[in-house]
Amino acid sequence: MDATESRTGAVAGDGSQAGAVGPRGRVPSFADVFDGPSVELPAMLDARECRAACQRRLLAEADEGESLLSATLSIPGPHKTSAVLERVFDELMAAADAALADVPVRRRTRLGGPAGPELMELVGLAPEELKRRMTGIEQDHPLGRLADLDVLGRGDAAPRSVSRTELGLPPRRCLICDGEAKACARSRAHTVYEMQEKIAEIIQQGGHI
């Protein structure tokens, strides 16, 4: 597996992300969860472009039968990272590692910065099977509702993202009202603060951080 990368070019010598986690212990407060730096829209757009470029690069290197896992956190608002959120991400990536323990994984690339933690890796599974396994984490892990575990394969002109509906699975549910998440996001049915409160509650109840 490859060394950890960051958008700033810094790579921790032991493969971990610099400045990520503090000691585990007490249940994190709302302030603990969202005490990271605020990210502005230009930085978010830069991160999105960086992610897309990295996805294209890795898929261009993919062997026959490999798919790309692109993992991020689903955190609304300007605070996308903190020591607590980094630990959440690490917990979710440990769950992904366990779900993929029987298949080859390579070209593991971790990105970081104010826009939040990200990880990409090439996995020796068909896109549909990889998506099934990652959807299991999103649905069943105590912190899974905070994960965005996207699966991409090679398309004719651009990377092809595999959706839940392609597998006959229902769309993701809203954290607040349990409606369809994308519909609530489009209509801005809930405030950022409401969603942040729910995220903090999920983390506090998860018992893993």
CSV table of C-alpha atoms in Angstrom, one decimal:
chain,number,residue,atom,x,y,z
A,1,MET,CA,0.0,0.0,0.0
A,2,ASP,CA,1.2,3.5,-0.8
A,3,ALA,CA,2.3,6.2,1.6
A,4,THR,CA,-0.3,8.8,2.8
A,5,GLU,CA,-0.5,11.9,0.7
A,6,SER,CA,-1.9,15.3,1.4
A,7,ARG,CA,-3.0,18.2,-0.7
A,8,THR,CA,-0.3,20.3,0.8
A,9,GLY,CA,2.3,17.7,-0.2
A,10,ALA,CA,3.2,16.7,3.4
A,11,VAL,CA,3.5,13.0,4.0
A,12,ALA,CA,3.8,11.6,7.5
A,13,GLY,CA,6.8,9.2,7.8
A,14,ASP,CA,4.8,6.5,9.4
A,15,GLY,CA,2.0,6.7,6.8
A,16,SER,CA,-0.4,8.5,9.2
A,17,GLN,CA,-1.8,12.0,8.6
A,18,ALA,CA,0.0,14.7,10.5
A,19,GLY,CA,-1.9,16.3,13.3
A,20,ALA,CA,-4.8,14.0,13.1
A,21,VAL,CA,-5.8,12.3,16.4
A,22,GLY,CA,-5.6,13.0,20.1
A,23,PRO,CA,-6.1,10.5,22.9
A,24,ARG,CA,-9.4,8.7,23.1
A,25,GLY,CA,-11.4,9.1,26.3
A,26,ARG,CA,-14.5,11.2,27.1
A,27,VAL,CA,-17.5,11.5,24.8
A,28,PRO,CA,-16.8,14.3,22.4
A,29,SER,CA,-18.9,17.4,22.6
A,30,PHE,CA,-20.5,19.3,19.7
A,31,ALA,CA,-17.6,21.8,20.0
A,32,ASP,CA,-15.1,18.9,19.9
A,33,VAL,CA,-16.6,17.5,16.7
A,34,PHE,CA,-16.6,20.8,14.8
A,35,ASP,CA,-13.5,22.6,16.2
A,36,GLY,CA,-11.4,22.2,13.0
A,37,PRO,CA,-10.6,25.0,10.5
A,38,SER,CA,-13.3,26.6,8.4
A,39,VAL,CA,-13.1,25.9,4.7
A,40,GLU,CA,-14.2,28.4,2.1
A,41,LEU,CA,-15.9,27.7,-1.2
A,42,PRO,CA,-12.8,28.1,-3.4
A,43,ALA,CA,-10.9,25.6,-1.3
A,44,MET,CA,-13.8,23.2,-1.5
A,45,LEU,CA,-13.9,23.5,-5.3
A,46,ASP,CA,-10.1,23.0,-5.4
A,47,ALA,CA,-10.5,19.8,-3.3
A,48,ARG,CA,-13.2,18.5,-5.7
A,49,GLU,CA,-11.0,19.1,-8.7
A,50,CYS,CA,-8.1,17.4,-6.9
A,51,ARG,CA,-10.3,14.4,-6.1
A,52,ALA,CA,-11.5,14.1,-9.6
A,53,ALA,CA,-8.0,14.2,-11.0
A,54,CYS,CA,-6.8,11.6,-8.6
A,55,GLN,CA,-9.7,9.4,-9.5
A,56,ARG,CA,-8.9,9.6,-13.2
A,57,ARG,CA,-5.2,8.9,-12.5
A,58,LEU,CA,-5.8,5.8,-10.4
A,59,LEU,CA,-8.5,4.4,-12.8
A,60,ALA,CA,-6.1,4.8,-15.7
A,61,GLU,CA,-3.7,2.6,-13.7
A,62,ALA,CA,-6.3,0.0,-12.8
A,63,ASP,CA,-5.9,-3.6,-13.9
A,64,GLU,CA,-8.7,-5.7,-15.4
A,65,GLY,CA,-11.2,-6.6,-12.7
A,66,GLU,CA,-10.2,-3.6,-10.4
A,67,SER,CA,-12.5,-0.8,-9.2
A,68,LEU,CA,-11.8,2.4,-7.4
A,69,LEU,CA,-13.0,3.1,-3.8
A,70,SER,CA,-13.2,6.9,-3.1
A,71,ALA,CA,-14.0,7.5,0.5
A,72,THR,CA,-14.9,10.8,2.2
A,73,LEU,CA,-17.1,12.0,5.1
A,74,SER,CA,-20.5,13.5,4.6
A,75,ILE,CA,-20.2,16.7,6.8
A,76,PRO,CA,-22.3,19.7,5.8
A,77,GLY,CA,-21.1,23.2,6.7
A,78,PRO,CA,-17.7,24.9,6.7
A,79,HIS,CA,-16.0,22.6,9.3
A,80,LYS,CA,-15.1,19.4,7.5
A,81,THR,CA,-12.3,18.2,9.7
A,82,SER,CA,-11.2,18.0,13.3
A,83,ALA,CA,-9.4,15.5,15.5
A,84,VAL,CA,-12.7,13.8,16.2
A,85,LEU,CA,-13.8,13.7,12.5
A,86,GLU,CA,-10.4,12.3,11.6
A,87,ARG,CA,-10.9,9.5,14.2
A,88,VAL,CA,-14.4,8.9,12.7
A,89,PHE,CA,-12.8,8.5,9.3
A,90,ASP,CA,-10.2,6.2,10.6
A,91,GLU,CA,-12.9,4.0,12.2
A,92,LEU,CA,-14.8,3.8,8.9
A,93,MET,CA,-11.6,3.0,6.9
A,94,ALA,CA,-10.8,0.2,9.4
A,95,ALA,CA,-14.3,-1.2,8.7
A,96,ALA,CA,-13.6,-0.9,4.9
A,97,ASP,CA,-10.3,-2.8,5.4
A,98,ALA,CA,-12.1,-5.6,7.2
A,99,ALA,CA,-14.7,-5.8,4.5
A,100,LEU,CA,-12.0,-6.1,1.9
A,101,ALA,CA,-9.6,-8.4,3.8
A,102,ASP,CA,-10.1,-11.2,1.2
A,103,VAL,CA,-9.3,-9.2,-1.9
A,104,PRO,CA,-6.2,-7.4,-3.1
A,105,VAL,CA,-6.0,-3.6,-2.5
A,106,ARG,CA,-3.3,-1.4,-3.9
A,107,ARG,CA,-2.4,2.2,-4.8
A,108,ARG,CA,-3.9,3.4,-1.5
A,109,THR,CA,-3.8,7.2,-1.5
A,110,ARG,CA,-4.9,9.5,1.4
A,111,LEU,CA,-5.7,13.1,0.9
A,112,GLY,CA,-6.2,15.6,3.7
A,113,GLY,CA,-6.7,19.3,4.5
A,114,PRO,CA,-9.4,21.7,5.6
A,115,ALA,CA,-11.8,20.1,3.1
A,116,GLY,CA,-11.7,16.9,5.1
A,117,PRO,CA,-10.1,13.5,5.0
A,118,GLU,CA,-10.2,11.4,1.8
A,119,LEU,CA,-8.9,8.0,0.8
A,120,MET,CA,-8.8,6.2,-2.6
A,121,GLU,CA,-7.6,2.7,-3.4
A,122,LEU,CA,-7.8,0.2,-6.2
A,123,VAL,CA,-9.7,-2.9,-5.2
A,124,GLY,CA,-9.7,-6.3,-6.9
A,125,LEU,CA,-13.5,-6.5,-7.2
A,126,ALA,CA,-16.1,-5.7,-9.8
A,127,PRO,CA,-17.7,-2.3,-9.2
A,128,GLU,CA,-21.0,-3.8,-8.3
A,129,GLU,CA,-19.6,-6.2,-5.7
A,130,LEU,CA,-17.4,-3.4,-4.2
A,131,LYS,CA,-20.5,-1.1,-3.9
A,132,ARG,CA,-22.5,-3.9,-2.2
A,133,ARG,CA,-19.8,-4.2,0.5
A,134,MET,CA,-19.4,-0.5,1.0
A,135,THR,CA,-23.1,0.0,1.2
A,136,GLY,CA,-23.1,-2.6,4.0
A,137,ILE,CA,-20.8,-0.3,6.0
A,138,GLU,CA,-22.9,2.8,5.3
A,139,GLN,CA,-26.0,1.0,6.5
A,140,ASP,CA,-24.8,-1.1,9.4
A,141,HIS,CA,-21.8,0.5,11.0
A,142,PRO,CA,-22.6,2.8,13.9
A,143,LEU,CA,-20.9,5.7,12.1
A,144,GLY,CA,-21.8,4.6,8.6
A,145,ARG,CA,-24.3,7.3,8.0
A,146,LEU,CA,-21.4,9.8,8.0
A,147,ALA,CA,-19.5,7.9,5.3
A,148,ASP,CA,-19.5,8.5,1.6
A,149,LEU,CA,-18.0,5.4,0.1
A,150,ASP,CA,-18.2,6.0,-3.6
A,151,VAL,CA,-17.3,3.2,-6.1
A,152,LEU,CA,-16.1,4.0,-9.6
A,153,GLY,CA,-15.2,1.9,-12.6
A,154,ARG,CA,-13.9,2.7,-16.0
A,155,GLY,CA,-16.4,4.3,-18.4
A,156,ASP,CA,-16.3,5.0,-22.1
A,157,ALA,CA,-15.4,8.7,-21.7
A,158,ALA,CA,-15.2,9.3,-17.9
A,159,PRO,CA,-15.2,7.3,-14.6
A,160,ARG,CA,-18.5,5.5,-14.0
A,161,SER,CA,-20.0,5.9,-10.5
A,162,VAL,CA,-22.0,2.9,-9.3
A,163,SER,CA,-25.3,3.9,-7.6
A,164,ARG,CA,-27.3,2.1,-5.0
A,165,THR,CA,-30.3,2.0,-7.3
A,166,GLU,CA,-28.2,0.0,-9.8
A,167,LEU,CA,-28.0,-2.7,-7.2
A,168,GLY,CA,-31.7,-2.6,-6.4
A,169,LEU,CA,-31.1,-0.8,-3.1
A,170,PRO,CA,-33.0,2.1,-1.7
A,171,PRO,CA,-31.4,5.6,-1.8
A,172,ARG,CA,-29.7,7.0,1.3
A,173,ARG,CA,-32.0,8.4,3.9
A,174,CYS,CA,-31.8,11.9,5.5
A,175,LEU,CA,-30.1,12.1,8.9
A,176,ILE,CA,-32.9,14.3,10.2
A,177,CYS,CA,-36.2,13.2,8.8
A,178,ASP,CA,-35.4,9.8,7.2
A,179,GLY,CA,-36.6,11.1,3.8
A,180,GLU,CA,-34.5,10.8,0.7
A,181,ALA,CA,-31.2,12.5,1.5
A,182,LYS,CA,-30.7,14.0,-2.0
A,183,ALA,CA,-34.2,15.5,-2.0
A,184,CYS,CA,-33.6,17.1,1.4
A,185,ALA,CA,-30.3,18.5,0.2
A,186,ARG,CA,-31.7,20.0,-2.9
A,187,SER,CA,-34.6,21.7,-1.1
A,188,ARG,CA,-32.4,22.7,1.9
A,189,ALA,CA,-35.0,21.2,4.1
A,190,HIS,CA,-32.8,21.3,7.2
A,191,THR,CA,-30.3,23.9,8.5
A,192,VAL,CA,-26.6,23.2,8.7
A,193,TYR,CA,-26.8,23.5,12.5
A,194,GLU,CA,-29.6,20.9,12.7
A,195,MET,CA,-27.5,18.5,10.6
A,196,GLN,CA,-24.4,19.2,12.7
A,197,GLU,CA,-26.3,18.5,15.9
A,198,LYS,CA,-27.4,15.1,14.4
A,199,ILE,CA,-23.9,14.3,13.3
A,200,ALA,CA,-22.5,15.0,16.8
A,201,GLU,CA,-25.3,12.8,18.3
A,202,ILE,CA,-24.3,9.9,16.0
A,203,ILE,CA,-20.7,10.2,17.0
A,204,GLN,CA,-21.5,10.4,20.6
A,205,GLN,CA,-23.8,7.3,20.4
A,206,GLY,CA,-21.3,5.4,18.2
A,207,GLY,CA,-19.1,4.7,21.2
A,208,HIS,CA,-16.0,4.2,19.0
A,209,ILE,CA,-14.3,7.6,19.2
